Tab-separated table of C-alpha atoms and ligand atoms in Angstrom:
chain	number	residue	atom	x	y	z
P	1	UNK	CA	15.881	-20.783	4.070
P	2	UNK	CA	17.384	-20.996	7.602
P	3	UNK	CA	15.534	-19.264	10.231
P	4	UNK	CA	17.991	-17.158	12.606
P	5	UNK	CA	16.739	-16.884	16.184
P	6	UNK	CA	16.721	-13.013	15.539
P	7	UNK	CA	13.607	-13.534	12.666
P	8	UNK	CA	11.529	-15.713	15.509
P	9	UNK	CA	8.590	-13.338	15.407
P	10	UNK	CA	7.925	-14.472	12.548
P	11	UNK	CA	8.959	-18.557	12.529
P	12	UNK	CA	7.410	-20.920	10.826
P	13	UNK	CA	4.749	-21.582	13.491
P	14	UNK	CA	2.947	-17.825	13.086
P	15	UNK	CA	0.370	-16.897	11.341
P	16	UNK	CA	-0.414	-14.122	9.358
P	17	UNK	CA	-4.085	-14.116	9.777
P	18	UNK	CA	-4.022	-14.411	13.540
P	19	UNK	CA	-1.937	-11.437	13.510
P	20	UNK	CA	-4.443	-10.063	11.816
P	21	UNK	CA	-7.313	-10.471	13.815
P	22	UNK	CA	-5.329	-9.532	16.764
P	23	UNK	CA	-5.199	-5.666	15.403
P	24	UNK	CA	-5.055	-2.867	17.805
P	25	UNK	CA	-8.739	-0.953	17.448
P	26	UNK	CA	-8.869	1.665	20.632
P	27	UNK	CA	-7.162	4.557	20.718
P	28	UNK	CA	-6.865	4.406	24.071
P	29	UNK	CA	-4.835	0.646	24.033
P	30	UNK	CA	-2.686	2.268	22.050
P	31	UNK	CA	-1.295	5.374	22.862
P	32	UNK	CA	-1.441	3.137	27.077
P	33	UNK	CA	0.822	0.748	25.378
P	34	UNK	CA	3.431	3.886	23.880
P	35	UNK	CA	2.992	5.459	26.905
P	36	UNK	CA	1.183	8.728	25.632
P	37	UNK	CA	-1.982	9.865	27.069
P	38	UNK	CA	-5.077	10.627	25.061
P	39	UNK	CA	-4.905	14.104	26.225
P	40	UNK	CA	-2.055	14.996	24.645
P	41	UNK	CA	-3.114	14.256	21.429
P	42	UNK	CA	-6.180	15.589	19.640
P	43	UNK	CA	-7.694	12.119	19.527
P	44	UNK	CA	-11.150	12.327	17.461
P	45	UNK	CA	-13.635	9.263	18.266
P	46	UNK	CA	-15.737	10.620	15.803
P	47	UNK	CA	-13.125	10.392	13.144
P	48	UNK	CA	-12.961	6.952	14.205
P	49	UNK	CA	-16.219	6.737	13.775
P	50	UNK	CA	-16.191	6.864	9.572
P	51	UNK	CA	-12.606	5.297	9.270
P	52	UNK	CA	-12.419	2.950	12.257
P	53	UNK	CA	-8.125	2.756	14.173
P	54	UNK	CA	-6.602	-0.370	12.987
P	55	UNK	CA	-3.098	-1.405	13.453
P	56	UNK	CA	-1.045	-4.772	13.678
P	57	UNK	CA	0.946	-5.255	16.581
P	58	UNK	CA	4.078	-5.700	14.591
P	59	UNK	CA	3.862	-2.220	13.471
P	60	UNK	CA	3.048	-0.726	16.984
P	61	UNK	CA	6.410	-2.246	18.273
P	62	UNK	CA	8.381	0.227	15.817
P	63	UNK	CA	6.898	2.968	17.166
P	64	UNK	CA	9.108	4.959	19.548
P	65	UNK	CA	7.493	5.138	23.376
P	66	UNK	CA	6.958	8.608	24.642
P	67	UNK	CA	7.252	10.143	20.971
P	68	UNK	CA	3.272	11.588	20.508
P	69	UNK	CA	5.209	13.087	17.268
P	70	UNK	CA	6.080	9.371	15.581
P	71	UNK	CA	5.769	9.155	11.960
P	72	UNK	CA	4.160	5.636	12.213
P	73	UNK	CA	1.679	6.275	15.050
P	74	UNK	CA	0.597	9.558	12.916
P	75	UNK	CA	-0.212	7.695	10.054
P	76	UNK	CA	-2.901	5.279	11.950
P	77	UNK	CA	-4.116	7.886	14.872
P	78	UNK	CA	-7.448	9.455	14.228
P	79	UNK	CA	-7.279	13.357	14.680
P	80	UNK	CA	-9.601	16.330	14.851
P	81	UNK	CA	-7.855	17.759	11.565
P	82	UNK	CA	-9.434	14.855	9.981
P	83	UNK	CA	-12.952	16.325	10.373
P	84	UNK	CA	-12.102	19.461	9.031
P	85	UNK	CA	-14.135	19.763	5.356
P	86	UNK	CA	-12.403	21.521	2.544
P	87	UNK	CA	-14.310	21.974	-0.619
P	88	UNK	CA	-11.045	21.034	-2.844
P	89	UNK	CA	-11.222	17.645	-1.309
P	90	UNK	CA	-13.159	14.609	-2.519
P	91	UNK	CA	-14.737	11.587	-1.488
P	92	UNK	CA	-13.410	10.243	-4.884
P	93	UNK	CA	-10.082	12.694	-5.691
P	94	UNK	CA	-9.155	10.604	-8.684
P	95	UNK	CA	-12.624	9.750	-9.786
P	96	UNK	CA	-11.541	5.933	-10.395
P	97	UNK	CA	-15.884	5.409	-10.386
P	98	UNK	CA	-15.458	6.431	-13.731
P	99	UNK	CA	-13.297	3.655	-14.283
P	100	UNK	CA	-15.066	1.034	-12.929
P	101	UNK	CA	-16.046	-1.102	-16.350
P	102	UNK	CA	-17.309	-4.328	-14.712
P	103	UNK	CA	-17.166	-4.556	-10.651
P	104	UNK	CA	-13.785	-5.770	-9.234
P	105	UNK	CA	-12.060	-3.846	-12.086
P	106	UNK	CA	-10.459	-0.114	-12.570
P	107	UNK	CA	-9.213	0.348	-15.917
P	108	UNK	CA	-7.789	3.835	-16.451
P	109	UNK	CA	-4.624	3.544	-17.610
P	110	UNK	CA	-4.433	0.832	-21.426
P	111	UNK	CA	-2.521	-1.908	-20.831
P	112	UNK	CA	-2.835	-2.458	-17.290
P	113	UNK	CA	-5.646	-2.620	-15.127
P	114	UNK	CA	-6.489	-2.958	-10.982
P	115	UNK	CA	-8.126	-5.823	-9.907
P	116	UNK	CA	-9.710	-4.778	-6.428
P	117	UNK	CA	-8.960	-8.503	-4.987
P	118	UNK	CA	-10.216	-7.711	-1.337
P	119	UNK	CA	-11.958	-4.805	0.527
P	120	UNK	CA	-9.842	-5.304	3.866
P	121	UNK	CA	-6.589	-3.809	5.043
P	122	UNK	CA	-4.381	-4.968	7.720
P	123	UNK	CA	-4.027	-0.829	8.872
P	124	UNK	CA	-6.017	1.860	8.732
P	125	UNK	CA	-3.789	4.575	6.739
P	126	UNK	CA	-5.292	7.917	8.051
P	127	UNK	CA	-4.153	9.178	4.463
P	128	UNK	CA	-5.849	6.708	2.160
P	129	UNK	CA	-7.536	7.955	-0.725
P	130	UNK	CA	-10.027	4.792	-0.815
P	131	UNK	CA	-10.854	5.532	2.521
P	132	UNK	CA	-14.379	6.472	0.930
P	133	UNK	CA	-14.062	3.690	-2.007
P	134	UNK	CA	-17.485	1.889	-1.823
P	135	UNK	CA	-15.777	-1.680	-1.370
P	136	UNK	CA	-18.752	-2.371	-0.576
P	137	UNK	CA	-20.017	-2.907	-4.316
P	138	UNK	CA	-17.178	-4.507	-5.449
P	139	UNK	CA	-17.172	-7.448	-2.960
P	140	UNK	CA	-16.937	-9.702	-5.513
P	141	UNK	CA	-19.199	-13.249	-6.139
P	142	UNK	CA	-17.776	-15.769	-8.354
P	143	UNK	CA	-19.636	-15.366	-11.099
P	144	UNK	CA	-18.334	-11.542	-10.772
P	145	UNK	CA	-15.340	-12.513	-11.020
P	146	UNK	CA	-15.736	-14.578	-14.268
P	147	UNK	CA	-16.891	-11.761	-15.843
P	148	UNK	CA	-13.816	-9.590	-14.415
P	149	UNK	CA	-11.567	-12.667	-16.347
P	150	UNK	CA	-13.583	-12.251	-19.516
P	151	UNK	CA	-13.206	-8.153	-19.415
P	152	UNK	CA	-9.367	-8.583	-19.449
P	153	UNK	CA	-9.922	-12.145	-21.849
P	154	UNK	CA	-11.228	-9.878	-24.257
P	155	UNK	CA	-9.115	-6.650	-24.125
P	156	UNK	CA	-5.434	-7.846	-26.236
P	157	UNK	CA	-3.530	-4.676	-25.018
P	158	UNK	CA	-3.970	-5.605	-21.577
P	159	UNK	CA	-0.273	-6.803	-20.388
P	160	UNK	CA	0.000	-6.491	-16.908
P	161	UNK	CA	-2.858	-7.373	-14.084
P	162	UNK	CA	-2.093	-5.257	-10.996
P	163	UNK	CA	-3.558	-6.825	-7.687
P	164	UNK	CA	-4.792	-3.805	-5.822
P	165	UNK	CA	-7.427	-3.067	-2.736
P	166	UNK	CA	-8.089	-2.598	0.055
P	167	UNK	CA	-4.765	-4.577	0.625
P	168	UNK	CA	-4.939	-7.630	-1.890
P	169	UNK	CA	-2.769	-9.830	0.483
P	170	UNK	CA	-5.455	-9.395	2.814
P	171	UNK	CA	-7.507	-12.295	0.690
P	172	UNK	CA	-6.264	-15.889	1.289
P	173	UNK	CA	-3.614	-18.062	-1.102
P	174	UNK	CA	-6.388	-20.355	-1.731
P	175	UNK	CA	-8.568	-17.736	-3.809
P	176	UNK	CA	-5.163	-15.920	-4.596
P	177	UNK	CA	-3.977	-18.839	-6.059
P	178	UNK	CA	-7.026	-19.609	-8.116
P	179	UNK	CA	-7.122	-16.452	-9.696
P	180	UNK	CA	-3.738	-16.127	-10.913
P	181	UNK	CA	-3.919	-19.221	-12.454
P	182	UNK	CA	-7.312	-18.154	-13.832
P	183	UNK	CA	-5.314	-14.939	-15.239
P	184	UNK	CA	-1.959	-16.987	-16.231
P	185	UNK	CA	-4.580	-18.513	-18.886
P	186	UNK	CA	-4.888	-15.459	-20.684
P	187	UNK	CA	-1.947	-15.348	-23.381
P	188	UNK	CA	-1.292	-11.696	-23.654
P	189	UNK	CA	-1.591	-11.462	-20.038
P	190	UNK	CA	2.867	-11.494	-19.310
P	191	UNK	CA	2.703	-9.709	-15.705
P	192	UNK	CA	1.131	-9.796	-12.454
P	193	UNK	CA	1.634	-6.826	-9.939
P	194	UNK	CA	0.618	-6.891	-6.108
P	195	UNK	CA	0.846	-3.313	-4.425
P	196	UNK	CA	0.794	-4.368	-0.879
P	197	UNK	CA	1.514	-2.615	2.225
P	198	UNK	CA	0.174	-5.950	4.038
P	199	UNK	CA	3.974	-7.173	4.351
P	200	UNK	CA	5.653	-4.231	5.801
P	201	UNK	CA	3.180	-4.093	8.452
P	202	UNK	CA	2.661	-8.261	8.963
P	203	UNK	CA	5.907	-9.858	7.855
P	204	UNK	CA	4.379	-12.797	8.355
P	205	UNK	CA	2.318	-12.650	5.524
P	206	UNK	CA	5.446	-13.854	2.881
P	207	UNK	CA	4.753	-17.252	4.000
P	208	UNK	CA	5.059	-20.866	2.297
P	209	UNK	CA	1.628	-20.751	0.842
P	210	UNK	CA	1.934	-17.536	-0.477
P	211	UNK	CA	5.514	-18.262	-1.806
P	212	UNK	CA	4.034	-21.609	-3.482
P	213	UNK	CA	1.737	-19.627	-6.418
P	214	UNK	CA	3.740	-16.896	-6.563
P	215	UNK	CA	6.251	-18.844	-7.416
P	216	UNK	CA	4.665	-21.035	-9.813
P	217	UNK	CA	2.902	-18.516	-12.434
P	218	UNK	CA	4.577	-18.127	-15.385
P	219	UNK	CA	3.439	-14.348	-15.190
P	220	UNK	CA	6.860	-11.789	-14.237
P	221	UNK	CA	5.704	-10.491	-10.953
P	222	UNK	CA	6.571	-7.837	-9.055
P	223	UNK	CA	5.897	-6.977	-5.838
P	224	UNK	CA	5.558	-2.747	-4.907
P	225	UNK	CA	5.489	-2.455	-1.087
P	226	UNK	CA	4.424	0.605	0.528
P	227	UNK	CA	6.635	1.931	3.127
P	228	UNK	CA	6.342	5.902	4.034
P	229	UNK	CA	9.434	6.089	7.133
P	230	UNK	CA	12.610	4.600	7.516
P	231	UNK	CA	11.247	3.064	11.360
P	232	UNK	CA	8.908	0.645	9.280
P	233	UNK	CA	12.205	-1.047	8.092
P	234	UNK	CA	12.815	-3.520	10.511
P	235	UNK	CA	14.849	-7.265	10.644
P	236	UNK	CA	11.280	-9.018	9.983
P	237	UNK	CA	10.683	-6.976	6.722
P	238	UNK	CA	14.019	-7.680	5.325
P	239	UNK	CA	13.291	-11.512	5.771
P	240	UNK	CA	9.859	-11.396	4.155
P	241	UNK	CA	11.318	-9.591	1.355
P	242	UNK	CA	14.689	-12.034	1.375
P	243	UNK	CA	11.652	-14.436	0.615
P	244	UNK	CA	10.310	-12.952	-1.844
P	245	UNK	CA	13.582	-12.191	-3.882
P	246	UNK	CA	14.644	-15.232	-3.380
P	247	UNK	CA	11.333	-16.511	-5.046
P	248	UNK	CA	12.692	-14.098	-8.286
P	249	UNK	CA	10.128	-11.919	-7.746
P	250	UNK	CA	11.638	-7.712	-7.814
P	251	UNK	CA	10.060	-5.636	-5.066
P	252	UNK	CA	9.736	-2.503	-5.026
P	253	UNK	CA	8.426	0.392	-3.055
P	254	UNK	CA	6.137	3.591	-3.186
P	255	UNK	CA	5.741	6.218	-0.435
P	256	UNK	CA	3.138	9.195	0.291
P	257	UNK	CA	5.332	12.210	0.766
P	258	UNK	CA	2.925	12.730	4.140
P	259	UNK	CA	3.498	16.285	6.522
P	260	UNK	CA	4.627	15.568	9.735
P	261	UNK	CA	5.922	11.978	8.471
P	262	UNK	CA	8.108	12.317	5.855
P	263	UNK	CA	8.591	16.149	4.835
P	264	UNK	CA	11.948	16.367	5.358
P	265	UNK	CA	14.767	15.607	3.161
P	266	UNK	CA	16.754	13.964	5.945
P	267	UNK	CA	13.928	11.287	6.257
P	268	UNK	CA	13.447	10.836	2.586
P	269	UNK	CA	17.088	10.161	1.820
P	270	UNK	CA	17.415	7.701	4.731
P	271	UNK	CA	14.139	5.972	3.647
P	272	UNK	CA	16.016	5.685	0.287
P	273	UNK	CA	18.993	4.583	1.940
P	274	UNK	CA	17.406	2.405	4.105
P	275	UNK	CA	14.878	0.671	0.917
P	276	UNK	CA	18.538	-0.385	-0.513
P	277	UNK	CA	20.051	-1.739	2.167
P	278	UNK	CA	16.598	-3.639	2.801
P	279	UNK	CA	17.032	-4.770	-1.475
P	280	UNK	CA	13.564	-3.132	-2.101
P	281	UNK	CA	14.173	-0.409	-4.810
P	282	UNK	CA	12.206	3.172	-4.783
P	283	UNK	CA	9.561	3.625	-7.525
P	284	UNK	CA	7.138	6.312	-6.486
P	285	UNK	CA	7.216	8.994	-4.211
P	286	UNK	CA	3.756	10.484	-4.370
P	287	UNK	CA	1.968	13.520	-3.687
P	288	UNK	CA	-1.428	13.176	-1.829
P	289	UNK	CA	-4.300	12.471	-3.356
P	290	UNK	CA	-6.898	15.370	-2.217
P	291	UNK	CA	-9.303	12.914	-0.035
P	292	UNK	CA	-11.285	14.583	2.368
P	293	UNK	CA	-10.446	14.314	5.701
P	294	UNK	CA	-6.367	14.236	4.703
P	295	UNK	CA	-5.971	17.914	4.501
P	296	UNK	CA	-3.313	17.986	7.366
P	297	UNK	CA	-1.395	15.676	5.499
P	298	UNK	CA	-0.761	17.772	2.616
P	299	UNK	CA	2.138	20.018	1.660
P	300	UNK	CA	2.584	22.643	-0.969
P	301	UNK	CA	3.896	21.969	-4.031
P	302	UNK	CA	6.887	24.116	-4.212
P	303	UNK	CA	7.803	22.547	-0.647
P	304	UNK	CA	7.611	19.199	-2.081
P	305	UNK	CA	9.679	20.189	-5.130
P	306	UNK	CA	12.495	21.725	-3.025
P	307	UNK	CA	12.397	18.411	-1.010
P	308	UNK	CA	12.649	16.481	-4.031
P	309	UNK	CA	15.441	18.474	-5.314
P	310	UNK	CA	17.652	18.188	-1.906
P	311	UNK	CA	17.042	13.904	-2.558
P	312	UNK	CA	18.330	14.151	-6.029
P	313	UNK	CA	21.706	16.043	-4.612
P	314	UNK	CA	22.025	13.488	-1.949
P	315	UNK	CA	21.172	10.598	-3.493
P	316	UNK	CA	22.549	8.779	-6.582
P	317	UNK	CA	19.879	8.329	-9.389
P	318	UNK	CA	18.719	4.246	-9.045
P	319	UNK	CA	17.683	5.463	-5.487
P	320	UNK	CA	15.604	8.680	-6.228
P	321	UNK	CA	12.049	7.814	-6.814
P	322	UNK	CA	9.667	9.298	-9.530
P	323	UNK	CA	7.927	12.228	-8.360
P	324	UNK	CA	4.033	11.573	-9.211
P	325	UNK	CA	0.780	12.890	-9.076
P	326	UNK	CA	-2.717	11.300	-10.021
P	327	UNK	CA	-4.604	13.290	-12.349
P	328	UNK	CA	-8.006	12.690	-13.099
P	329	UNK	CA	-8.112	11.638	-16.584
P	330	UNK	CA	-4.572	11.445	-17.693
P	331	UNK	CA	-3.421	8.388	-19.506
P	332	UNK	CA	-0.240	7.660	-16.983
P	333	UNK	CA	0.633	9.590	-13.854
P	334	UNK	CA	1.707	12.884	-13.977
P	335	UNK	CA	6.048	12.531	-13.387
P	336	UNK	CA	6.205	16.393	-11.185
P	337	UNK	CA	9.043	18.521	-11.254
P	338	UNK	CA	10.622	17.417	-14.515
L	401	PLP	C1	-1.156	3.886	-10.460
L	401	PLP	C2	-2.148	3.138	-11.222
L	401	PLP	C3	-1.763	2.111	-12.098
L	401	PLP	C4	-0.314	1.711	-12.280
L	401	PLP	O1	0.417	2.731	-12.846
L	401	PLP	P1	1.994	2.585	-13.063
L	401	PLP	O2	2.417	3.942	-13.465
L	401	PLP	O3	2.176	1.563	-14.122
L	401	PLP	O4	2.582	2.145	-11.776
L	401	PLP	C5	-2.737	1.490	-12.833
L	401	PLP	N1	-4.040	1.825	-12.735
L	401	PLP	C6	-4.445	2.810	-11.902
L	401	PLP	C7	-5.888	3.137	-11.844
L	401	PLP	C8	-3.516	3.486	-11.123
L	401	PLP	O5	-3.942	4.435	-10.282
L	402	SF4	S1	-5.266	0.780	0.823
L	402	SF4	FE1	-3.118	0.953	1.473
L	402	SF4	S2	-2.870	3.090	2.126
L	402	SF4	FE2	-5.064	2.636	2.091
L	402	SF4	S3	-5.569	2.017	4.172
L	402	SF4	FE3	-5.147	0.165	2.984
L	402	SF4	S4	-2.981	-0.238	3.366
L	402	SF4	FE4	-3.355	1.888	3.960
């Protein structure tokens, strides 16, 4: 595909993984660099502390200077609110260590599992409900993940293999690569899923190599990318995902209906709007999963149904996305407001 001098950022000469190591860490670097000063914001170091700031460059440069009120820079910025407890919120809100049948595996759901492929992230969503996952137990060895093959070798009603993290395009195409072929083996195995928020935030990342296996598995994959504000939509996204359509893979996209990021139907509608023009279609809009330390985030219910509502009437029906909640214990997630 032709390269247009607009998409240079992210020519064929970058690299994803230097991006990544080049994350902004310091609170201080970053509000400098949007002109903001710490005082104005109830930075918390000791927030930091449990659930370190990380953010990609790329993503920085769609955040508005001057704005301390940006929905991107208030989903990475540690805050006071973050240390305040609340007994109705969990290190473990939808108890997926109950779920954990052989290590780098949650199977909750029947025919489709998670494969935790990597521990890592590109960002550091303030939100995250695995900010307290112990990734460190399921760093996988080899022989671990042999036996992860064999779980889903022996389990027929297994259909679909969803890559899932940490961010699972935060592991290399070489291993990547091997496992899907490793999975592709498996006969009832027909689709492989990557949820990924690695791509909206490093473009880069939908490069040749990871274009080559995708591209070759006979498995029907699909890509969900998680995008929460129309401002993450920028030229470089649109080319990574060109990429990715044009490798017949379908992408879509699931949000966090997040206070003071996206709890307004204005920003919802144009998120939709902005999704299509982009060719990524909406599948979930979710509500937060009660993880301590994301208490501010939240929004009550009837709120979130109103907002829903005010979508539906403003949007047609392909661009509306289903309205979910995780449930401990339920067999799907929980469609709201139906
Ligand atoms: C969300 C989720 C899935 C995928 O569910 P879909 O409704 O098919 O998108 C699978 N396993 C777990 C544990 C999940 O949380
Ligand atoms: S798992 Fe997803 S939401 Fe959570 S921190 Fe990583 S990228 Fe953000």
């Amino acid at each position: 595909m032709p390269i247009s001098p607009a998409s240079q950022p992210i020519n064929l000469f970058s690299d994803w993984k230097a991006e990544l190591s080049q994350c902004i860490t310091s609170a201080e670097q970053l509000l400098q660099q949007l002109g903001l000063r710490t005082e104005d914001l109830s930075v918390a170091q000791q927030a930091a502390a449990t659930f370190p700031l990380k953010v990609p460059q790329s993503f920085v440069e769609r955040m508005e200077f001057g704005n301390p009120m940006d929905p991107l820079l208030k989903q990475v910025l540690p805050v006071e609110a973050e240390l305040d407890s609340n007994p109705n919120y969990s290190h473990d809100p939808v108890q997926e260590s109950q779920y954990n049948p052989v290590s780098g595996i949650v199977h909750k759901y029947r025919n489709r599992v998670l494969m935790i492929v990597s521990p890592n992230c590109a960002i550091n969503c303030r939100y995250c409900f695995r900010r307290h996952f112990p990734y460190q137990e399921n760093r996988q060895s080899k022989q671990q993940w042999l036996q992860a093959l064999d779980y889903l070798r022996n389990k027929p009603e297994i259909n679909e293999v969803i890559y899932s993290g940490g961010d699972p395009l935060a592991a290399n195409d070489h291993f990547l690569s091997w496992l899907t072929a490793q999975i592709e083996s498996i006969a009832h195995i027909k689709r492989l899923r990557i949820h990924t928020r690695l791509p909206v935030v490093i473009p880069s990342r939908i490069d040749s190599q990871l274009l080559d296996w995708l591209r070759s598995t006979r498995l029907k994959s699909i890509v969900v990318l998680h995008i929460n504000h129309a401002n993450e939509i920028d030229r470089s996204l649109h080319n990574a995902t060109s990429k990715l359509l044009d490798a017949g893979i379908r992408v879509l996209n699931q949000t966090v209906l997040l206070k003071g990021v996206n709890d307004s139907a204005s920003a919802l509608v144009a998120l939709s709007e902005k999704l299509f023009d982009t060719d990524i279609m909406p599948y979930y809009l979710h509500l937060l999963d009660p993880v301590q330390g994301a208490g501010h985030f939240d929004i009550p219910h009837h709120l979130a149904l109103d907002l829903y509502r005010q979508m539906q009437a403003e949007l047609p029906g392909f661009l509306v996305p289903k309205l979910v909640r995780e449930n401990p214990g339920e067999k799907s997630k929980t469609i709201q407001g139906s």
